[in-house]
Coordinates of C-alpha atoms and ligand atoms in Angstrom, one line a residue:
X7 CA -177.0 59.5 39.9
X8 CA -179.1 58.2 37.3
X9 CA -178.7 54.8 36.3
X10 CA -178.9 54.3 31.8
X11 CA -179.1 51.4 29.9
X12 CA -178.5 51.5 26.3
X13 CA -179.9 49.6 23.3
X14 CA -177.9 49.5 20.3
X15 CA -175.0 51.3 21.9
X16 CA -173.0 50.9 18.9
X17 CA -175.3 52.8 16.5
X18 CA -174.8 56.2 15.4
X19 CA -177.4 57.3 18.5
X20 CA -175.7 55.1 20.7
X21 CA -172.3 56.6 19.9
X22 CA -173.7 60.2 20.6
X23 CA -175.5 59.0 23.9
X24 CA -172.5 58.0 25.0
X25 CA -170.9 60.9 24.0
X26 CA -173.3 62.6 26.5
X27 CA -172.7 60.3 29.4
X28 CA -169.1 61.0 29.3
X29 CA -169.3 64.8 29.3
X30 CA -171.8 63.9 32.4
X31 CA -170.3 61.3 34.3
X32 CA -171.1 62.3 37.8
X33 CA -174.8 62.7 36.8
X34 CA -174.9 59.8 34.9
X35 CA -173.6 55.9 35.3
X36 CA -174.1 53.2 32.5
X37 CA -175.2 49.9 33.8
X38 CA -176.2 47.5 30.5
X39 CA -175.3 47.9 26.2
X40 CA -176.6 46.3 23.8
X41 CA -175.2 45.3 20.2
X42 CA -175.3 43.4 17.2
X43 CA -172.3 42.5 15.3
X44 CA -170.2 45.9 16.1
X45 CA -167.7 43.2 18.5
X46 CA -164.8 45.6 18.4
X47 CA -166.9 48.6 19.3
X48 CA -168.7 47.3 22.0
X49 CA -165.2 46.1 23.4
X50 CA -164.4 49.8 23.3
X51 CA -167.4 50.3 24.9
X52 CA -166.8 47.7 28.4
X53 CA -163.1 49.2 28.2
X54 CA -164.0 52.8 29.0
X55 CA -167.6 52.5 31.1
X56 CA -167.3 49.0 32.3
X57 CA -171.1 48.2 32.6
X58 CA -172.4 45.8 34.3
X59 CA -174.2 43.8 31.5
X60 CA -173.7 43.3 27.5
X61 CA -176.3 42.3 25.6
X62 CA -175.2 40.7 21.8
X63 CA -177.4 39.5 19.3
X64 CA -175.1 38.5 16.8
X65 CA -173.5 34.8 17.8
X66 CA -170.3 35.4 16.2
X67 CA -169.9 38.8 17.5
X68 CA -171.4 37.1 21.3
X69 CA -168.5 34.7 21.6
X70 CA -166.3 37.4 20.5
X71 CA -167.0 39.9 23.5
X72 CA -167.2 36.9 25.8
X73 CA -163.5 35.3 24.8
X74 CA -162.3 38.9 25.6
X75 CA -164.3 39.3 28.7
X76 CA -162.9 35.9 29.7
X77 CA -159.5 36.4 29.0
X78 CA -159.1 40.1 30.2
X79 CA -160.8 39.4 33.4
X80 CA -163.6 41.6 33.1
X81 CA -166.2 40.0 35.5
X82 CA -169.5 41.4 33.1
X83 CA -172.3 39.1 32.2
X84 CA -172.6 39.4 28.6
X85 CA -176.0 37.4 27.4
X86 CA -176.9 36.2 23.8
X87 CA -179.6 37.0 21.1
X88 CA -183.1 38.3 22.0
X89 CA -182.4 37.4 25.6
X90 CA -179.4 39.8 25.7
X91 CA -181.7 43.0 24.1
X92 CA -184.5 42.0 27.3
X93 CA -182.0 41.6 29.9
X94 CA -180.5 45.0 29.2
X95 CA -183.6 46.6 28.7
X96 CA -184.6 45.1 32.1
X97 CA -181.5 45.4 34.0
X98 CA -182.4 46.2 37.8
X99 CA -180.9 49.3 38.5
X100 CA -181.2 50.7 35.6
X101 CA -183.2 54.0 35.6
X102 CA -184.0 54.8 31.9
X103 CA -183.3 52.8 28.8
X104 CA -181.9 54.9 25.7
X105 CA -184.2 52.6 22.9
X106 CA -181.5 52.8 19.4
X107 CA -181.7 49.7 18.0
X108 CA -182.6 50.4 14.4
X109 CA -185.9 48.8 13.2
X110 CA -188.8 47.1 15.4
X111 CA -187.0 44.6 17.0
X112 CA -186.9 47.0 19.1
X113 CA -190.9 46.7 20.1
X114 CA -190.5 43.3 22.6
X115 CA -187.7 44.7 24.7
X116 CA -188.9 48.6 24.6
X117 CA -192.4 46.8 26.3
X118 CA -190.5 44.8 28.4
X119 CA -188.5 47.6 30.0
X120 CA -191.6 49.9 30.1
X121 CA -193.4 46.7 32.6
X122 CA -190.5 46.8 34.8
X123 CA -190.7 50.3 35.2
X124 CA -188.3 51.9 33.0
X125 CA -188.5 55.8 31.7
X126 CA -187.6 54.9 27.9
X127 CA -185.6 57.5 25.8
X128 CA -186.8 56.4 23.0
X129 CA -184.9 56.9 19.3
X130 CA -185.9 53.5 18.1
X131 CA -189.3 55.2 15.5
X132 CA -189.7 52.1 13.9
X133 CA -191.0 50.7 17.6
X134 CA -194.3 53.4 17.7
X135 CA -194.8 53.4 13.9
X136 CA -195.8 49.4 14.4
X137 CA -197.0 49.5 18.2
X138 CA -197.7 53.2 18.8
X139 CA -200.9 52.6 20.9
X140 CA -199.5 49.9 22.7
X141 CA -196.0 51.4 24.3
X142 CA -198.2 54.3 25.2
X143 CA -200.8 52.7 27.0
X144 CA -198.2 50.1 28.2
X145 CA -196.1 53.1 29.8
X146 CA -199.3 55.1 31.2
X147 CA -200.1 51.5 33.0
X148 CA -197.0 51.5 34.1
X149 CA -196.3 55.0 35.3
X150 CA -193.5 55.5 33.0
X151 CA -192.2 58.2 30.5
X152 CA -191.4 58.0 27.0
X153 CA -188.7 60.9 26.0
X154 CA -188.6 61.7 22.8
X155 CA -185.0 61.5 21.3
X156 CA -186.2 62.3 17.5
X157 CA -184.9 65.7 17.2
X158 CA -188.4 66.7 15.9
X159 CA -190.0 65.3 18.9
X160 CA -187.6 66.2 21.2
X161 CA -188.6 69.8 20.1
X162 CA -192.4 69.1 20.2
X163 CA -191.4 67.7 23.9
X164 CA -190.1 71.0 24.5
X165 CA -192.4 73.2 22.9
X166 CA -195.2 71.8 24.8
X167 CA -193.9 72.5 28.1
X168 CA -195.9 75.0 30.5
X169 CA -198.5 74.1 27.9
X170 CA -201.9 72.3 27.8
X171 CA -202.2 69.8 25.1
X172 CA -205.8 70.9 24.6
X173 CA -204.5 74.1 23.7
X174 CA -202.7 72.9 20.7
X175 CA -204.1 73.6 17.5
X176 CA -201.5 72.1 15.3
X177 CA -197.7 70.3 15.3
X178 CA -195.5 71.6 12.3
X179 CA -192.6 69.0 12.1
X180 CA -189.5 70.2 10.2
X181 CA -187.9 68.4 7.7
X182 CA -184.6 68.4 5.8
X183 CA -186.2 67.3 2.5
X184 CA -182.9 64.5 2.0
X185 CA -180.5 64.8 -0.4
X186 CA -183.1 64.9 -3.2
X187 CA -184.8 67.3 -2.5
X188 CA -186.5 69.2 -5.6
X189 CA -185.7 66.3 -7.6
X190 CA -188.4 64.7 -10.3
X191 CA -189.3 60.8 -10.5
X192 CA -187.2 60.7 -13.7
X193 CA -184.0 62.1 -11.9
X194 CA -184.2 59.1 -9.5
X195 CA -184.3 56.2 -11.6
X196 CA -180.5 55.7 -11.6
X197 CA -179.6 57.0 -7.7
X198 CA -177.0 54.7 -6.2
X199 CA -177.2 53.3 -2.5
X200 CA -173.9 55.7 -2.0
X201 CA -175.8 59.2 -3.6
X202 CA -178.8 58.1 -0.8
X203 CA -176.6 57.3 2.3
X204 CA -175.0 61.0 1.3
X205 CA -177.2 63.4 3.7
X206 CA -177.0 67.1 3.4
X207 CA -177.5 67.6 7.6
X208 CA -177.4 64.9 9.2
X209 CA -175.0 61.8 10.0
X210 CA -176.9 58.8 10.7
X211 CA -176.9 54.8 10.5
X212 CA -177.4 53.8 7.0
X213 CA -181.5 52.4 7.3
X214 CA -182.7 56.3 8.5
X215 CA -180.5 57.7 6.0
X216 CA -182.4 55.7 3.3
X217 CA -185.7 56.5 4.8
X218 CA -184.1 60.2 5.0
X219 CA -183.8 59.9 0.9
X220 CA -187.3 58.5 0.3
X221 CA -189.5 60.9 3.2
X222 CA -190.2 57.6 4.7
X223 CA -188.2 58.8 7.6
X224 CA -190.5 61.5 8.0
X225 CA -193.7 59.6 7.5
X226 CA -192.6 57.6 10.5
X227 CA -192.1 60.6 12.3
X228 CA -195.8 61.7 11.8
X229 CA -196.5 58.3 13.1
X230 CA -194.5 59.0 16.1
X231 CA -195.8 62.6 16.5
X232 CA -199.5 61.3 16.8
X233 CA -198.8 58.3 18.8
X234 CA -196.9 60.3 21.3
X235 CA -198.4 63.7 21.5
X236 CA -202.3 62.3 20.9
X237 CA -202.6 64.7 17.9
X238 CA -204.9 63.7 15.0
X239 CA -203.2 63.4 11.8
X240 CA -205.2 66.1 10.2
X241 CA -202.9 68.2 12.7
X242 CA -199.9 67.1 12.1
X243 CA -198.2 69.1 9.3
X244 CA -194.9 68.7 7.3
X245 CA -192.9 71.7 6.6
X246 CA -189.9 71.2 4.1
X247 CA -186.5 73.3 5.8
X248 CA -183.7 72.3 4.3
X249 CA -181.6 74.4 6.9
X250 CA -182.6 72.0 9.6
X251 CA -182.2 75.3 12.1
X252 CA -185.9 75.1 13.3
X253 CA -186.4 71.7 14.9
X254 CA -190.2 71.8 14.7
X255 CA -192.8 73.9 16.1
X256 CA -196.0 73.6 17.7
X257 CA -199.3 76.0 17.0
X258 CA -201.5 77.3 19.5
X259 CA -205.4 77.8 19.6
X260 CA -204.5 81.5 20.2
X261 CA -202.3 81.4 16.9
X262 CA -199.0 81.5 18.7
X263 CA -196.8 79.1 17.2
X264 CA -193.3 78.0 19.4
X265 CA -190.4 76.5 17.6
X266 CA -187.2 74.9 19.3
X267 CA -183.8 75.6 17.3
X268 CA -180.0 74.6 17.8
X269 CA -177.4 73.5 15.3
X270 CA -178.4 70.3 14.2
X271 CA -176.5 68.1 17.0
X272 CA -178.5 64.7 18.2
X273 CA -176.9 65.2 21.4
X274 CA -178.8 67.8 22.5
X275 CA -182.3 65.8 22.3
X276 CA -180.8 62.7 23.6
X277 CA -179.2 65.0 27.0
X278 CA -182.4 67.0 27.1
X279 CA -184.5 63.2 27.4
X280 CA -181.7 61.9 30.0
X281 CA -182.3 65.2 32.1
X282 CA -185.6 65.6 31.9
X283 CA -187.5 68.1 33.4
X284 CA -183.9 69.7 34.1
X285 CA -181.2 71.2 31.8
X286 CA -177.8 70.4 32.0
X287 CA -174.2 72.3 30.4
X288 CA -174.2 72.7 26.2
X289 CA -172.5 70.4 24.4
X290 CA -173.4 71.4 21.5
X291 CA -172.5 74.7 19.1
X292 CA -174.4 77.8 19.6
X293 CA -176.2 78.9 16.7
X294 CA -174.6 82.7 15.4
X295 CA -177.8 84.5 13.9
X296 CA -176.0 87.0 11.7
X297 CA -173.5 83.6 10.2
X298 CA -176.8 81.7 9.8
X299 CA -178.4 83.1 6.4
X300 CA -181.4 82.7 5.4
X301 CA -184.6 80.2 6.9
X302 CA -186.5 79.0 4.4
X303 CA -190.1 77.0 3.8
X304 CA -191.2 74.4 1.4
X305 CA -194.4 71.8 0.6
X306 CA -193.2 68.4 0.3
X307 CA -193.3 66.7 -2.5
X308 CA -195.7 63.6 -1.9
X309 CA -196.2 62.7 -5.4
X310 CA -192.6 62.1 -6.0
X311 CA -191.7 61.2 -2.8
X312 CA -194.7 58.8 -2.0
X313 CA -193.6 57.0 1.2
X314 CA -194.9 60.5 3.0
X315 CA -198.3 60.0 2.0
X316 CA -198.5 56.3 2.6
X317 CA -196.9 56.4 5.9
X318 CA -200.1 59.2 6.2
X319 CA -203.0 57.1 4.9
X320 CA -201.6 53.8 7.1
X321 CA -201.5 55.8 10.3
X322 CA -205.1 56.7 9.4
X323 CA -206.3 53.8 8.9
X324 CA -203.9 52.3 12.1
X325 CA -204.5 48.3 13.1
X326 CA -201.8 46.7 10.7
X327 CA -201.0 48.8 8.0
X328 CA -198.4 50.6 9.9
X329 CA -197.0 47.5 10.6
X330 CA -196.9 46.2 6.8
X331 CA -195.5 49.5 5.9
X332 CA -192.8 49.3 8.3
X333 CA -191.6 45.6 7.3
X334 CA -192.0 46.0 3.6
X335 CA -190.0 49.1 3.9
X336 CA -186.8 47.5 6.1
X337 CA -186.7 44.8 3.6
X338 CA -187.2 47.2 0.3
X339 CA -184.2 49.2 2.0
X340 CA -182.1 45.9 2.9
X341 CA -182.2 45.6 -0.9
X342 CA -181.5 48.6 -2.4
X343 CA -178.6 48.9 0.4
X344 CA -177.2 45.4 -0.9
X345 CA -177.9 46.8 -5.0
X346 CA -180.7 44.1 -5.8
X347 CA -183.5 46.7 -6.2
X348 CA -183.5 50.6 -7.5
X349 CA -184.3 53.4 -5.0
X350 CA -187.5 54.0 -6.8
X351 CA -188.4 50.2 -6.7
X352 CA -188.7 51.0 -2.6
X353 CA -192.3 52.9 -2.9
X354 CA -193.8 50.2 -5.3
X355 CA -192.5 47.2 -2.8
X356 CA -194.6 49.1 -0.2
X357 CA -197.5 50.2 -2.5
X358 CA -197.5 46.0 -3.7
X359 CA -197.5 44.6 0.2
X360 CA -200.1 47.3 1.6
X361 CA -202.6 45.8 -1.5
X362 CA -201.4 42.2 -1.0
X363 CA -202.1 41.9 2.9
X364 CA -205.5 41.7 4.8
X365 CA -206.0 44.4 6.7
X366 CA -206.9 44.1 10.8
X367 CA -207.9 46.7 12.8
X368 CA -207.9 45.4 16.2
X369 CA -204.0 44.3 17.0
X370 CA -202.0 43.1 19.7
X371 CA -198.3 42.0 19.7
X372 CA -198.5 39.2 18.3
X373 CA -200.3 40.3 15.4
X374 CA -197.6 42.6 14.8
X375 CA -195.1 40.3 15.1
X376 CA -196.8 37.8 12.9
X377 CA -197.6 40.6 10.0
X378 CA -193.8 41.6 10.4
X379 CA -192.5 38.0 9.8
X380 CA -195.1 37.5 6.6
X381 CA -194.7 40.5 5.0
X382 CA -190.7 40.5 5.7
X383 CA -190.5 36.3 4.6
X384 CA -193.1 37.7 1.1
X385 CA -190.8 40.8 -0.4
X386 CA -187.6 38.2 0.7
X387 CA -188.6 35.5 -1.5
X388 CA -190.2 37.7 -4.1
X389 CA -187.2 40.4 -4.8
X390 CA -184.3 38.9 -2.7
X391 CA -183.1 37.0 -5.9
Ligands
NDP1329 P1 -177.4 52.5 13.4 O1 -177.6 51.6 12.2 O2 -176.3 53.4 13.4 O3 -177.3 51.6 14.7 C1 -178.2 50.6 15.0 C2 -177.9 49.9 16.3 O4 -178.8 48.8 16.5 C3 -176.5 49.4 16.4 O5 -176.1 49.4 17.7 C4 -176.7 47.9 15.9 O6 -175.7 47.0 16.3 C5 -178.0 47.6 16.5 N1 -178.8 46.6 15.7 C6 -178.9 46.5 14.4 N2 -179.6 45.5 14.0 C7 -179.9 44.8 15.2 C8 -180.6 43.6 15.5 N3 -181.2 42.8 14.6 N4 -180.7 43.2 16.8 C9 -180.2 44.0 17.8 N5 -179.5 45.1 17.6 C10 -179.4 45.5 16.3 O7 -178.8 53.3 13.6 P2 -179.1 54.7 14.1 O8 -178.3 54.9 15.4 O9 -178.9 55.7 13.1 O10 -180.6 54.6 14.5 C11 -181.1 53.9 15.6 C12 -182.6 54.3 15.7 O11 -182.7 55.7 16.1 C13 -183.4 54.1 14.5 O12 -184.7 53.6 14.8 C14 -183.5 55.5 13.9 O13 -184.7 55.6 13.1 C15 -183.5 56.3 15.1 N6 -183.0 57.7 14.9 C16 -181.7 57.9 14.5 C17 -181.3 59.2 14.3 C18 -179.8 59.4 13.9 O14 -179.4 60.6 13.8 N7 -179.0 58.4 13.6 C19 -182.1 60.3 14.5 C20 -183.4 60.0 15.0 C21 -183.9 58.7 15.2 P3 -174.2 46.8 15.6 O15 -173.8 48.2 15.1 O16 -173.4 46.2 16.7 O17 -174.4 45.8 14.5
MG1330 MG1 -186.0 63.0 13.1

């Protein structure tokens, strides 16, 4: 039996881990959740697994799921704010910690369960875009793994199995294009929070969908490709498929390239992470070859869509930049979510607060933490009018 914890089990990931946990539940046992403000969710959530701990961040939502705790009955400790997000990523029994909190709070409690000796599944991107180097050398310290949940990654993971990573001559990571795909500058001026959140493939929370719609996503997932796989960005390659068949691939130094495919399903990455180095029953739908079409192959478009190439040139460069393009980007997207700035207005916020902030090489958390809460606290009281 292994032992889960989940971060941000009320998320779109967290929904779908759980999904694979119930299909699994002699393999698998859920000890601690976390939430935010999704009370009547996470209710749902001690009804049916009846974990041991709950984790909310959100006060009102807190003394929500505590009253009902209280008067059902239900003898869980349920614990507040930050403290809640550490204690479940901590929790003693707990085997592996399914990282989905959206954005990088999820840095603090991702280190945290990596020092008390966690394997991480980790979904939570925004975590390695800001503290790549860290986690990593945290978890080899610790003699922990970090499983890739990103589907991309997830099919790096698996590509590089049997493999030697000094074998690998280049990583080819798929991407959907977003919903605007094709489109010019002047065709975006006018796109509504609603025509962004609308993704052709895939069904996710609301802040990837917008990073889906801008290529920011997958700039953070080059990030996370050379912070988890040690592969120099001059190596890491972006290939536009729209049919989202071909999950990524990885090249060889003999020229043979492997890919991993399935229907596009997060559930499969997330069981294949929980499993780990075994396979378990499909959940998902088979692909059908001859129903499939066609495959097809694109460049994407960095000039239009210039969060790629910035998320690119701050990996580079490393230190704080990814950390300044990480906060000025949850804060740009905060606001065009809430209809205060225009989709386009996203890439110049990031452009303006990569110029306006010194740049450090040499970082530790609390740098990171400190860049976050300056850059965040600058583009608030500059565009949150
Ligand atoms: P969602 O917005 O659907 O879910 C986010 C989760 O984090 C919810 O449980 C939410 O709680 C919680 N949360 C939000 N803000 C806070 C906060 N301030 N403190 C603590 N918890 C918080 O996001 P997704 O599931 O789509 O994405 C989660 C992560 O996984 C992201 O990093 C994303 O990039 C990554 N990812 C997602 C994919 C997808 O298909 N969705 C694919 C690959 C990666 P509540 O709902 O209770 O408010
Ligand atoms: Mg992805």
């Amino acid at each position: 039996m292994k032992n889960v914890s989940i971060l941000g089990a009320t998320g779109s990931i967290g929904t779908q881990a759980l999904d694979v946990l119930r299909k699994s539940k002699e393999k698998f046992k859920l000890i601690a959740v976390s939430a935010n403000k999704n009370h009547l969710k996470m209710i749902d959530i001690i009804d049916e697994f009846k974990p041991r701990l709950v984790g909310i961040t959100d006060k009102v939502a807190y003394e929500k799921v505590k009253n009902y705790c209280e008067k059902n009955k239900i003898s869980i400790e349920v614990v507040y704010g930050m403290e809640g997000l550490n204690a479940v990523a901590t929790a003693t029994e707990t085997h592996i910690v399914i990282t989905s909190v959206v954005g990088m709070i999820g840095l603090i409690p991702t280190i945290n369960a990596i020092r008390a000796k966690k394997d991480i599944a980790l979904a939570n991107k925004e975590t390695l875009v800001v503290g790549g180097e860290i986690v990593m050398r945290e978890a080899k310290k610790a003699g922990v793994k970090i499983l890739p949940v990103d589907s991309e990654h997830g099919a790096i993971f698996q590509c590089l199995q049997g493999n030697k990573n000094s074998e690998i001559s280049k990583i080819l990571l798929t991407a959907s294009g977003g919903p605007f795909r094709g489109k010019s500058r002047e065709e975006l001026i006018n796109i509504t929070p609603e025509e962004a959140l609308n993704h052709p493939k895939w069904n996710m929370g609301k802040k990837i969908s917008i990073d889906s719609a801008t290529l920011m996503n997958k700039g953070f997932e080059v990030i996370e490709a050379n912070s988890l796989f040690n592969i120099a960005y001059e190596n890491i390659q972006v290939i536009v498929h729209p049919q989202s068949i071909i999950h990524s691939m990885v090249e060889y130094c003999d020229g043979s390239i492997i890919s991993q495919m399935a229907s596009p399903d997060m559930r499969l990455p997330i069981q294949y992470a929980l499993n780990f180095p075994g396979r378990t029953e499909k959940i998902i739908k088979t692909l059908d070859f001859f129903a499939m079409g066609e495959l097809t192959f694109e460049k994407p478009d960095m000039d239009t869509f210039r969060c790629l190439k910035l998320a690119y040139e701050t990996g580079k460069a490393g230190g704080n930049l990814p950390t300044i393009l990480n906060a000025s980007n949850e804060i740009a997207v905060e606001l065009f979510l809430e209809n205060k700035i225009s989709f386009l207005k996203i890439q110049d916020i990031i452009e303006e607060a990569l110029d306006k902030f010194q740049y450090e090489k040499n970082i530790d958390v609390d740098i990171i933490l400190d860049t976050d809460k300056n850059v965040k606290r600058y583009i608030k009281n500059k565009y949150d009018l």
